[in-house]
Amino acid sequence: LSPLPTMVGYGIQSMLKDGHKHLSGLDEAVLKNIGAGRELSAITRTSLGPNGMNKMVINHLDKLFITNDAATIVNELEVQHPAAKLLVLAARAQQEEIGDGANLTISFAGELLEKAEELIRMGLHPSEIIIGYTKAINKTLEILDDLVEKGSENMDVRNREEVVLRMKSAVASKQFGQEDVLCPLVADACIQVCPQNPGNFNVDNVRVAKLVGGGLHNSSVVRGMVLKNDAVGSIKKVEKVKVAVFAGGVDTSATETKGTVLIHSAEQLENYAKTEEAKVEELIKSVADSGAKVIVSGAAVGDMALHFCERYKLMVLKVSSKFELRRFCRTTGAIALLKLSRPNVDELGYADYVSVEEIGGARVTVVKNEEGGNSVATVVLRGSTDSILDDLERAVDDGVNTYKSMCRDSRIIPGAAATEIELAKRLKEFSLKETGLDQYAIAKFGESFEMVPRTLSENAGLGAMEIISSLYAEHAAGNVKVGIDLEKGACEDASIMKIWDLYVTK
């Protein structure tokens, strides 16, 4: 008897190498992609909102992140699946554009996918679902315009209270309970550097300096920069000074030349060493004569050069990062010179006050520039551990980005899931008027908005179903601004709780 032939694959399977999978058609391919998107949103969803849980992410470099900032989480998870990657890209775009709402983006997308899966199982075709979803989106945007708080489109971006009002929810979702301390700090820093035309606000001008030790209440805002290192020389404090910036470093290499020197006698040898010294001294003296009292070096500071800087009473700072150097020039209005030479008057910068201070055991150099106006502001954050500081920094980032968005469009809508419930309610009503199969898709799109109140209440440990039904009841009675008060676990008017979201974010 001949041995039984081994199972030969059939169809495409027979053409592929062993162990290759071939998925096709609606069920396998589409549902697998939906599954991937849902998995990703399940990760971020538990971090949504102020009571969201922190995640511990360890990336490929073994760096530890402890955060509930969805953008950070999905950036550090190296997602390979193409469908899930779309969600990551969407979150990243949201984070770069607005700085807040990345979590909402992913969680909501996952919810839409889940509803789409139900529709596919009911027998709808993906293209019909897409048509329905598209109609629903257009309708949603119409309704959103309706919900904008009247009068919020004119805003004074230099008014601290209005800024804090709009920034609060973005910061609270990262650092719940700390927002009353953080928001005024961020608002102050942003208002200080806000240019004449707020539309040109540059996020990079609000810096964060993280210093371990102390607590959040020790944090402060500095007009100017905080450099994380000590001054090089012995002079630690100067006021109202001119500043010279040398990108290439302050070192003897400025004098070295290639070439051969023939030395005939002993005194020539002695003089040879002296001339180098004299040359360095001459360079440093020329800088001092130009009126500069502070030298900032972008690279090493040589010993000999330092000796002469001390002699001419120049304060020496070393800034190793190119970007920091650029910001330093922006703060002081200096122009960075490539080699050590006498600076012209217009190349010098000005600082009101440069001093080395000790904050929590770390020595930092504070460069203040009050008169120079709106160049750079630094939020000095204090906290007990590095990961707490990192997370505070993300909250500040969100605040600053929100400020940038509100400079462009300051309209606000009720937060605390009030907007979402209203959208869900109106979309359901809208779907009943539609004929055709897309009405199912529109209804599901509306239902997806329930994810927000549901997740917010689940993360806060409240009964989601009761809260959603009482929200619906309030909204049916015409109270459009009613959302969830997470602390009381009850429904409350968002305008009383002062929880507002930016219209742009949504």
Short mmCIF file of C-alpha atoms in Angstrom, two decimals:
data_model
loop_
_atom_site.label_atom_id
_atom_site.label_comp_id
_atom_site.label_asym_id
_atom_site.label_seq_id
_atom_site.Cartn_x
_atom_site.Cartn_y
_atom_site.Cartn_z
CA LEU A 1 0.00 0.00 0.00
CA SER A 2 1.29 3.45 -0.83
CA PRO A 3 1.46 5.76 2.20
CA LEU A 4 -1.31 8.32 2.39
CA PRO A 5 -0.39 11.53 0.61
CA THR A 6 0.15 14.47 3.04
CA MET A 7 -2.62 17.02 3.05
CA VAL A 8 -2.04 19.31 0.08
CA GLY A 9 -3.36 22.84 0.63
CA TYR A 10 -6.24 23.85 -1.55
CA GLY A 11 -6.78 27.09 -3.42
CA ILE A 12 -4.24 29.79 -2.71
CA GLN A 13 -2.94 27.79 0.21
CA SER A 14 -1.38 25.32 -2.19
CA MET A 15 0.75 28.06 -3.76
CA LEU A 16 2.17 29.46 -0.57
CA LYS A 17 5.02 28.14 1.56
CA ASP A 18 4.14 26.09 4.60
CA GLY A 19 2.84 28.06 7.49
CA HIS A 20 1.59 31.00 5.47
CA LYS A 21 -1.88 32.24 6.24
CA HIS A 22 -4.25 33.61 3.70
CA LEU A 23 -7.16 35.67 4.96
CA SER A 24 -9.77 37.00 2.63
CA GLY A 25 -13.23 38.34 2.52
CA LEU A 26 -15.27 40.28 5.00
CA ASP A 27 -15.20 38.00 7.94
CA GLU A 28 -11.59 37.24 8.34
CA ALA A 29 -9.79 40.34 7.10
CA VAL A 30 -12.22 43.07 8.16
CA LEU A 31 -13.03 41.60 11.53
CA LYS A 32 -9.34 41.00 12.28
CA ASN A 33 -8.60 44.66 11.54
CA ILE A 34 -11.52 45.75 13.68
CA GLY A 35 -10.23 43.50 16.45
CA ALA A 36 -6.84 45.19 16.32
CA GLY A 37 -8.37 48.65 16.59
CA ARG A 38 -10.54 47.56 19.48
CA GLU A 39 -7.59 46.11 21.37
CA LEU A 40 -5.72 49.38 21.08
CA SER A 41 -8.66 51.44 22.22
CA ALA A 42 -9.22 49.07 25.14
CA ILE A 43 -5.74 50.01 26.36
CA THR A 44 -6.26 53.76 26.20
CA ARG A 45 -9.87 53.77 27.28
CA THR A 46 -9.16 53.03 30.93
CA SER A 47 -6.99 56.16 31.00
CA LEU A 48 -9.70 58.49 29.69
CA GLY A 49 -10.74 61.41 31.80
CA PRO A 50 -9.64 62.75 35.16
CA ASN A 51 -10.05 59.44 36.99
CA GLY A 52 -8.23 57.53 34.28
CA MET A 53 -5.71 54.97 35.44
CA ASN A 54 -1.99 55.33 34.88
CA LYS A 55 -0.22 52.86 32.65
CA MET A 56 3.28 51.60 33.04
CA VAL A 57 4.99 51.37 29.67
CA ILE A 58 8.54 50.14 29.25
CA ASN A 59 9.88 50.88 25.79
CA HIS A 60 12.57 49.11 23.79
CA LEU A 61 15.28 51.11 25.53
CA ASP A 62 14.01 49.96 28.92
CA LYS A 63 12.89 53.49 29.74
CA LEU A 64 9.97 53.53 32.10
CA PHE A 65 6.91 55.70 31.54
CA ILE A 66 4.14 55.98 34.07
CA THR A 67 1.39 58.07 32.57
CA ASN A 68 -2.22 58.28 31.53
CA ASP A 69 -1.42 60.42 28.51
CA ALA A 70 -2.66 58.37 25.58
CA ALA A 71 -0.35 60.03 23.10
CA THR A 72 2.69 58.97 25.11
CA ILE A 73 1.34 55.46 25.63
CA VAL A 74 0.65 54.73 21.96
CA ASN A 75 3.87 56.41 20.85
CA GLU A 76 5.91 54.15 23.08
CA LEU A 77 4.02 50.98 22.17
CA GLU A 78 5.48 50.19 18.81
CA VAL A 79 2.29 49.19 17.08
CA GLN A 80 2.91 47.09 13.97
CA HIS A 81 -0.60 46.27 12.82
CA PRO A 82 -1.53 48.57 9.92
CA ALA A 83 -5.13 49.08 11.02
CA ALA A 84 -4.17 49.89 14.58
CA LYS A 85 -1.38 52.10 13.27
CA LEU A 86 -4.01 54.33 11.65
CA LEU A 87 -5.43 55.00 15.09
CA VAL A 88 -1.97 55.77 16.46
CA LEU A 89 -1.39 58.24 13.63
CA ALA A 90 -4.76 59.84 14.25
CA ALA A 91 -3.91 60.27 17.93
CA ARG A 92 -0.52 61.68 17.06
CA ALA A 93 -2.03 64.19 14.66
CA GLN A 94 -4.52 65.25 17.31
CA GLN A 95 -1.75 65.61 19.88
CA GLU A 96 0.43 67.73 17.59
CA GLU A 97 -2.41 69.87 16.33
CA ILE A 98 -4.37 70.48 19.55
CA GLY A 99 -2.35 68.89 22.32
CA ASP A 100 -5.35 67.32 23.97
CA GLY A 101 -7.95 64.72 23.09
CA ALA A 102 -5.62 62.00 21.80
CA ASN A 103 -7.27 59.51 24.13
CA LEU A 104 -10.72 60.51 23.00
CA THR A 105 -9.63 60.00 19.41
CA ILE A 106 -8.50 56.42 19.92
CA SER A 107 -11.24 55.37 22.32
CA PHE A 108 -13.97 56.82 20.13
CA ALA A 109 -12.51 55.21 17.01
CA GLY A 110 -12.44 51.87 18.80
CA GLU A 111 -16.05 52.31 19.79
CA LEU A 112 -17.05 53.12 16.20
CA LEU A 113 -15.27 49.98 15.04
CA GLU A 114 -17.04 47.88 17.61
CA LYS A 115 -20.40 49.20 16.44
CA ALA A 116 -19.35 48.61 12.84
CA GLU A 117 -18.67 44.98 13.69
CA GLU A 118 -22.20 44.61 15.04
CA LEU A 119 -23.53 46.12 11.81
CA ILE A 120 -21.44 43.76 9.69
CA ARG A 121 -22.76 40.81 11.65
CA MET A 122 -26.27 42.14 10.99
CA GLY A 123 -25.43 41.89 7.31
CA LEU A 124 -24.60 45.45 6.27
CA HIS A 125 -21.80 45.98 3.80
CA PRO A 126 -18.82 48.13 4.90
CA SER A 127 -19.57 50.70 2.19
CA GLU A 128 -23.10 51.18 3.55
CA ILE A 129 -21.67 51.65 7.03
CA ILE A 130 -19.23 54.23 5.68
CA ILE A 131 -22.03 56.17 3.99
CA GLY A 132 -24.03 56.18 7.21
CA TYR A 133 -21.04 57.20 9.31
CA THR A 134 -20.21 60.02 6.91
CA LYS A 135 -23.75 61.38 7.12
CA ALA A 136 -23.56 61.12 10.87
CA ILE A 137 -20.27 63.01 11.01
CA ASN A 138 -21.62 65.90 8.97
CA LYS A 139 -24.69 66.02 11.17
CA THR A 140 -22.51 65.89 14.30
CA LEU A 141 -20.49 68.89 13.20
CA GLU A 142 -23.71 70.82 12.60
CA ILE A 143 -24.95 69.98 16.09
CA LEU A 144 -21.59 70.91 17.63
CA ASP A 145 -21.88 74.43 16.24
CA ASP A 146 -25.19 74.65 18.04
CA LEU A 147 -23.70 73.70 21.37
CA VAL A 148 -20.99 76.39 21.39
CA GLU A 149 -21.32 78.62 24.43
CA LYS A 150 -22.60 82.04 23.37
CA GLY A 151 -20.08 84.83 23.53
CA SER A 152 -17.12 82.52 23.99
CA GLU A 153 -15.74 83.30 20.55
CA ASN A 154 -14.44 86.68 21.71
CA MET A 155 -11.82 86.03 24.27
CA ASP A 156 -9.00 88.04 25.69
CA VAL A 157 -6.10 85.59 25.54
CA ARG A 158 -4.25 87.69 28.10
CA ASN A 159 -6.97 87.34 30.71
CA ARG A 160 -5.79 84.70 33.12
CA GLU A 161 -9.23 83.60 34.30
CA GLU A 162 -10.56 82.96 30.82
CA VAL A 163 -7.42 81.04 29.93
CA VAL A 164 -7.61 78.85 33.03
CA LEU A 165 -11.29 78.15 32.36
CA ARG A 166 -10.50 76.69 28.94
CA MET A 167 -7.31 74.94 29.96
CA LYS A 168 -8.65 73.28 33.05
CA SER A 169 -10.18 70.18 31.54
CA ALA A 170 -7.12 69.38 29.43
CA VAL A 171 -4.83 69.58 32.45
CA ALA A 172 -7.26 67.86 34.81
CA SER A 173 -7.44 64.82 32.57
CA LYS A 174 -3.69 64.33 33.12
CA GLN A 175 -3.30 65.52 36.71
CA PHE A 176 -6.65 65.33 38.47
CA GLY A 177 -6.73 67.35 41.67
CA GLN A 178 -3.65 69.35 40.73
CA GLU A 179 -5.26 71.44 38.01
CA ASP A 180 -5.95 74.40 40.31
CA VAL A 181 -2.22 74.66 41.01
CA LEU A 182 -0.96 73.85 37.51
CA CYS A 183 -3.34 75.86 35.35
CA PRO A 184 -2.48 79.31 36.76
CA LEU A 185 1.23 78.50 36.34
CA VAL A 186 0.79 77.46 32.72
CA ALA A 187 -1.54 80.37 32.02
CA ASP A 188 0.96 82.87 33.44
CA ALA A 189 3.79 81.42 31.40
CA CYS A 190 1.74 81.46 28.21
CA ILE A 191 0.46 84.99 28.73
CA GLN A 192 3.99 86.24 29.31
CA VAL A 193 5.27 84.95 26.00
CA CYS A 194 2.13 85.64 24.00
CA PRO A 195 3.12 87.81 21.01
CA GLN A 196 1.27 90.88 19.72
CA ASN A 197 -0.72 88.68 17.39
CA PRO A 198 -1.79 85.67 19.48
CA GLY A 199 -2.17 83.56 16.34
CA ASN A 200 1.63 83.41 16.14
CA PHE A 201 1.99 81.89 19.60
CA ASN A 202 4.97 79.54 19.60
CA VAL A 203 4.68 76.51 21.87
CA ASP A 204 8.45 76.23 22.08
CA ASN A 205 8.67 79.47 24.04
CA VAL A 206 7.21 77.93 27.17
CA ARG A 207 9.92 75.74 28.61
CA VAL A 208 9.72 73.26 31.45
CA ALA A 209 12.51 72.74 33.97
CA LYS A 210 12.07 69.63 36.08
CA LEU A 211 13.81 69.62 39.45
CA VAL A 212 13.43 66.70 41.83
CA GLY A 213 12.53 67.60 45.39
CA GLY A 214 9.79 69.62 47.01
CA GLY A 215 6.20 69.32 45.88
CA LEU A 216 3.98 70.79 43.21
CA HIS A 217 3.22 73.81 45.41
CA ASN A 218 6.90 74.82 45.20
CA SER A 219 6.61 75.21 41.42
CA SER A 220 6.94 78.65 39.91
CA VAL A 221 7.18 80.53 36.64
CA VAL A 222 10.35 82.33 35.60
CA ARG A 223 10.40 85.01 32.92
CA GLY A 224 13.38 83.79 31.01
CA MET A 225 15.33 80.58 31.11
CA VAL A 226 16.41 78.13 33.73
CA LEU A 227 19.58 76.31 32.74
CA LYS A 228 20.17 73.03 34.49
CA ASN A 229 23.84 73.66 35.21
CA ASP A 230 26.09 75.78 37.35
CA ALA A 231 28.16 78.72 36.11
CA VAL A 232 31.69 77.64 35.24
CA GLY A 233 33.69 80.31 37.03
CA SER A 234 33.51 81.79 40.49
CA ILE A 235 31.16 84.65 39.60
CA LYS A 236 27.65 83.48 40.38
CA LYS A 237 25.45 86.53 40.13
CA VAL A 238 25.25 89.61 37.91
CA GLU A 239 22.49 92.10 37.16
CA LYS A 240 21.56 94.21 34.14
CA VAL A 241 24.32 92.88 31.95
CA LYS A 242 25.24 92.47 28.33
CA VAL A 243 25.74 88.91 27.16
CA ALA A 244 28.05 87.51 24.48
CA VAL A 245 27.25 84.08 23.03
CA PHE A 246 29.92 81.95 21.37
CA ALA A 247 28.61 78.85 19.67
CA GLY A 248 32.02 77.34 19.08
CA GLY A 249 33.29 77.37 22.62
CA VAL A 250 35.77 79.50 24.51
CA ASP A 251 39.06 77.71 24.24
CA THR A 252 42.66 78.05 23.20
CA SER A 253 41.96 76.20 19.98
CA ALA A 254 41.01 79.62 18.67
CA THR A 255 44.70 80.41 18.46
CA GLU A 256 46.13 77.15 17.20
CA THR A 257 47.51 77.15 13.69
CA LYS A 258 48.86 74.37 11.61
CA GLY A 259 52.45 74.88 10.70
CA THR A 260 56.00 74.28 11.75
CA VAL A 261 57.82 76.66 13.98
CA LEU A 262 61.58 76.65 14.02
CA ILE A 263 62.94 77.72 17.36
CA HIS A 264 66.61 78.73 17.57
CA SER A 265 67.21 79.73 21.15
CA ALA A 266 65.97 79.18 24.66
CA GLU A 267 64.25 82.52 25.07
CA GLN A 268 62.30 81.99 21.85
CA LEU A 269 60.98 78.79 23.37
CA GLU A 270 59.94 80.65 26.52
CA ASN A 271 58.29 83.39 24.54
CA TYR A 272 56.47 80.92 22.34
CA ALA A 273 54.40 79.69 25.27
CA LYS A 274 53.81 83.25 26.41
CA THR A 275 52.51 84.48 23.09
CA GLU A 276 49.70 81.96 23.15
CA GLU A 277 48.76 83.16 26.58
CA ALA A 278 48.87 86.75 25.46
CA LYS A 279 46.67 85.95 22.47
CA VAL A 280 43.98 84.33 24.64
CA GLU A 281 44.15 87.22 27.06
CA GLU A 282 43.77 89.68 24.22
CA LEU A 283 40.65 87.85 22.95
CA ILE A 284 39.02 87.73 26.37
CA LYS A 285 39.91 91.34 27.04
CA SER A 286 38.34 92.42 23.75
CA VAL A 287 35.12 90.68 24.79
CA ALA A 288 35.21 92.41 28.16
CA ASP A 289 35.89 95.78 26.49
CA SER A 290 32.83 95.39 24.31
CA GLY A 291 30.77 95.73 27.48
CA ALA A 292 29.80 92.09 27.90
CA LYS A 293 29.74 90.79 31.45
CA VAL A 294 28.54 87.27 30.70
CA ILE A 295 30.04 84.83 28.23
CA VAL A 296 27.93 81.90 27.11
CA SER A 297 29.78 79.08 25.48
CA GLY A 298 28.24 76.39 23.30
CA ALA A 299 31.12 73.98 23.83
CA ALA A 300 34.06 73.46 26.15
CA VAL A 301 35.59 76.29 28.12
CA GLY A 302 39.38 75.99 28.25
CA ASP A 303 41.27 76.40 31.51
CA MET A 304 43.43 79.20 30.27
CA ALA A 305 40.47 81.07 28.83
CA LEU A 306 38.60 80.59 32.10
CA HIS A 307 41.54 82.03 34.04
CA PHE A 308 41.37 85.24 32.02
CA CYS A 309 37.57 85.38 32.24
CA GLU A 310 37.96 85.37 36.01
CA ARG A 311 40.60 88.08 35.81
CA TYR A 312 38.29 90.32 33.78
CA LYS A 313 35.32 89.45 36.01
CA LEU A 314 33.26 87.74 33.32
CA MET A 315 30.61 85.24 34.29
CA VAL A 316 30.90 82.09 32.19
CA LEU A 317 27.98 79.80 31.36
CA LYS A 318 28.15 76.62 29.37
CA VAL A 319 25.13 75.55 27.33
CA SER A 320 25.78 72.25 25.64
CA SER A 321 22.57 71.77 23.67
CA LYS A 322 22.21 73.58 20.34
CA PHE A 323 18.51 74.11 20.85
CA GLU A 324 18.99 75.52 24.33
CA LEU A 325 21.60 77.88 22.93
CA ARG A 326 19.14 79.04 20.31
CA ARG A 327 16.49 79.65 22.96
CA PHE A 328 19.04 81.45 25.07
CA CYS A 329 19.72 83.78 22.16
CA ARG A 330 15.98 84.31 21.83
CA THR A 331 15.66 85.15 25.52
CA THR A 332 18.50 87.65 25.59
CA GLY A 333 18.35 88.85 22.00
CA ALA A 334 21.99 87.92 21.44
CA ILE A 335 23.51 86.65 18.20
CA ALA A 336 25.64 83.53 18.50
CA LEU A 337 29.17 84.07 17.20
CA LEU A 338 31.11 81.23 15.66
CA LYS A 339 34.56 81.99 16.98
CA LEU A 340 35.98 83.81 19.91
CA SER A 341 36.36 87.40 18.75
CA ARG A 342 35.28 90.86 19.74
CA PRO A 343 31.49 91.07 19.41
CA ASN A 344 29.85 94.12 17.85
CA VAL A 345 27.38 96.06 19.93
CA ASP A 346 24.36 94.70 18.08
CA GLU A 347 25.53 91.12 18.56
CA LEU A 348 25.36 91.38 22.33
CA GLY A 349 22.29 90.29 24.20
CA TYR A 350 20.87 91.74 27.39
CA ALA A 351 19.71 90.08 30.60
CA ASP A 352 18.25 91.73 33.66
CA TYR A 353 19.60 89.19 35.97
CA VAL A 354 21.73 86.07 35.72
CA SER A 355 22.34 84.14 38.87
CA VAL A 356 23.09 80.65 40.11
CA GLU A 357 20.48 79.48 42.58
CA GLU A 358 20.10 76.32 44.49
CA ILE A 359 16.71 74.72 44.10
CA GLY A 360 16.20 71.49 45.98
CA GLY A 361 19.84 70.52 46.02
CA ALA A 362 20.34 71.12 42.31
CA ARG A 363 22.25 74.17 41.14
CA VAL A 364 20.57 75.97 38.31
CA THR A 365 21.30 79.19 36.49
CA VAL A 366 18.36 81.53 36.18
CA VAL A 367 18.43 84.02 33.33
CA LYS A 368 15.69 86.60 33.63
CA ASN A 369 14.74 89.13 31.06
CA GLU A 370 11.79 91.24 32.15
CA GLU A 371 12.29 94.16 29.80
CA GLY A 372 12.98 92.09 26.71
CA GLY A 373 9.29 91.27 26.75
CA ASN A 374 7.84 88.07 25.49
CA SER A 375 10.71 85.83 24.63
CA VAL A 376 10.76 82.69 26.75
CA ALA A 377 9.10 81.68 29.99
CA THR A 378 10.00 78.63 32.03
CA VAL A 379 7.73 76.67 34.30
CA VAL A 380 9.87 75.24 37.08
CA LEU A 381 8.22 72.01 38.18
CA ARG A 382 8.99 70.32 41.47
CA GLY A 383 8.07 66.80 42.43
CA SER A 384 9.35 63.86 44.42
CA THR A 385 10.30 61.47 41.61
CA ASP A 386 11.31 61.64 37.98
CA SER A 387 8.24 59.89 36.68
CA ILE A 388 5.95 62.27 38.55
CA LEU A 389 7.84 65.17 37.00
CA ASP A 390 7.57 63.64 33.53
CA ASP A 391 3.85 63.34 33.95
CA LEU A 392 3.54 66.89 35.23
CA GLU A 393 5.47 68.01 32.18
CA ARG A 394 2.95 66.27 29.91
CA ALA A 395 0.14 68.07 31.69
CA VAL A 396 1.94 71.39 31.16
CA ASP A 397 2.47 70.51 27.49
CA ASP A 398 -1.22 69.84 27.10
CA GLY A 399 -2.01 73.15 28.74
CA VAL A 400 0.37 75.08 26.49
CA ASN A 401 -0.95 73.40 23.36
CA THR A 402 -4.50 74.12 24.44
CA TYR A 403 -3.48 77.75 24.84
CA LYS A 404 -2.17 77.76 21.30
CA SER A 405 -5.48 76.35 20.07
CA MET A 406 -7.52 78.87 22.01
CA CYS A 407 -5.47 81.71 20.52
CA ARG A 408 -6.75 80.59 17.14
CA ASP A 409 -10.28 79.64 18.12
CA SER A 410 -11.53 80.30 21.61
CA ARG A 411 -15.03 78.84 21.32
CA ILE A 412 -15.95 76.45 24.11
CA ILE A 413 -18.57 73.75 24.59
CA PRO A 414 -19.79 72.04 27.78
CA GLY A 415 -17.44 69.33 29.06
CA ALA A 416 -17.99 66.42 31.46
CA ALA A 417 -19.66 64.35 28.71
CA ALA A 418 -22.56 66.80 28.40
CA THR A 419 -21.74 67.44 24.74
CA GLU A 420 -21.42 63.75 23.93
CA ILE A 421 -24.78 62.80 25.40
CA GLU A 422 -26.47 65.63 23.54
CA LEU A 423 -24.86 64.43 20.29
CA ALA A 424 -25.97 60.86 20.96
CA LYS A 425 -29.52 62.00 21.62
CA ARG A 426 -29.78 64.19 18.51
CA LEU A 427 -28.16 61.65 16.21
CA LYS A 428 -30.63 58.99 17.28
CA GLU A 429 -33.47 61.37 16.50
CA PHE A 430 -31.84 62.15 13.15
CA SER A 431 -31.45 58.45 12.29
CA LEU A 432 -35.18 57.85 12.70
CA LYS A 433 -35.89 60.37 9.93
CA GLU A 434 -33.56 58.60 7.50
CA THR A 435 -34.74 55.89 5.21
CA GLY A 436 -32.50 53.18 3.85
CA LEU A 437 -29.84 51.09 5.48
CA ASP A 438 -27.65 53.94 6.60
CA GLN A 439 -30.10 54.77 9.37
CA TYR A 440 -28.71 51.81 11.31
CA ALA A 441 -25.18 53.12 10.89
CA ILE A 442 -26.23 56.62 11.99
CA ALA A 443 -27.93 55.24 15.08
CA LYS A 444 -24.80 53.24 15.94
CA PHE A 445 -22.63 56.31 15.39
CA GLY A 446 -24.81 58.17 17.86
CA GLU A 447 -24.61 55.31 20.33
CA SER A 448 -20.82 55.41 20.16
CA PHE A 449 -20.87 58.77 21.90
CA GLU A 450 -22.20 57.02 25.00
CA MET A 451 -18.69 55.64 25.34
CA VAL A 452 -17.52 58.94 26.86
CA PRO A 453 -19.94 59.18 29.80
CA ARG A 454 -19.76 55.42 30.24
CA THR A 455 -15.98 55.37 30.42
CA LEU A 456 -15.79 58.46 32.60
CA SER A 457 -18.18 56.96 35.12
CA GLU A 458 -16.58 53.49 34.99
CA ASN A 459 -13.13 54.96 35.59
CA ALA A 460 -14.52 56.86 38.55
CA GLY A 461 -16.18 53.72 39.85
CA LEU A 462 -19.77 54.85 39.32
CA GLY A 463 -22.68 52.91 37.88
CA ALA A 464 -22.52 53.70 34.20
CA MET A 465 -26.01 52.62 33.15
CA GLU A 466 -27.83 54.70 35.78
CA ILE A 467 -25.75 57.76 34.99
CA ILE A 468 -26.29 57.47 31.24
CA SER A 469 -30.03 57.06 31.64
CA SER A 470 -30.30 60.01 34.01
CA LEU A 471 -28.19 62.09 31.59
CA TYR A 472 -30.57 61.18 28.77
CA ALA A 473 -33.50 62.15 30.98
CA GLU A 474 -31.97 65.56 31.77
CA HIS A 475 -31.14 66.21 28.12
CA ALA A 476 -34.61 65.15 27.00
CA ALA A 477 -35.94 67.78 29.40
CA GLY A 478 -33.86 70.33 27.50
CA ASN A 479 -30.94 70.79 29.90
CA VAL A 480 -28.28 70.69 27.22
CA LYS A 481 -25.35 71.43 29.50
CA VAL A 482 -25.83 68.65 32.02
CA GLY A 483 -22.81 66.37 32.42
CA ILE A 484 -21.37 64.11 35.10
CA ASP A 485 -19.99 65.41 38.34
CA LEU A 486 -17.43 62.70 38.97
CA GLU A 487 -16.86 63.57 42.60
CA LYS A 488 -20.50 63.49 43.62
CA GLY A 489 -21.33 60.73 41.19
CA ALA A 490 -24.37 62.63 39.99
CA CYS A 491 -25.50 64.70 37.03
CA GLU A 492 -24.66 68.37 37.24
CA ASP A 493 -24.69 71.36 34.91
CA ALA A 494 -21.27 71.75 33.28
CA SER A 495 -21.50 75.54 33.38
CA ILE A 496 -21.89 75.41 37.17
CA MET A 497 -18.97 72.97 37.55
CA LYS A 498 -17.01 75.19 35.14
CA ILE A 499 -15.93 72.26 33.01
CA TRP A 500 -15.50 73.38 29.43
CA ASP A 501 -13.83 71.77 26.45
CA LEU A 502 -12.42 73.63 23.51
CA TYR A 503 -14.58 73.42 20.43
CA VAL A 504 -11.48 72.84 18.26
CA THR A 505 -10.47 69.78 20.26
CA LYS A 506 -13.79 68.14 19.63
#
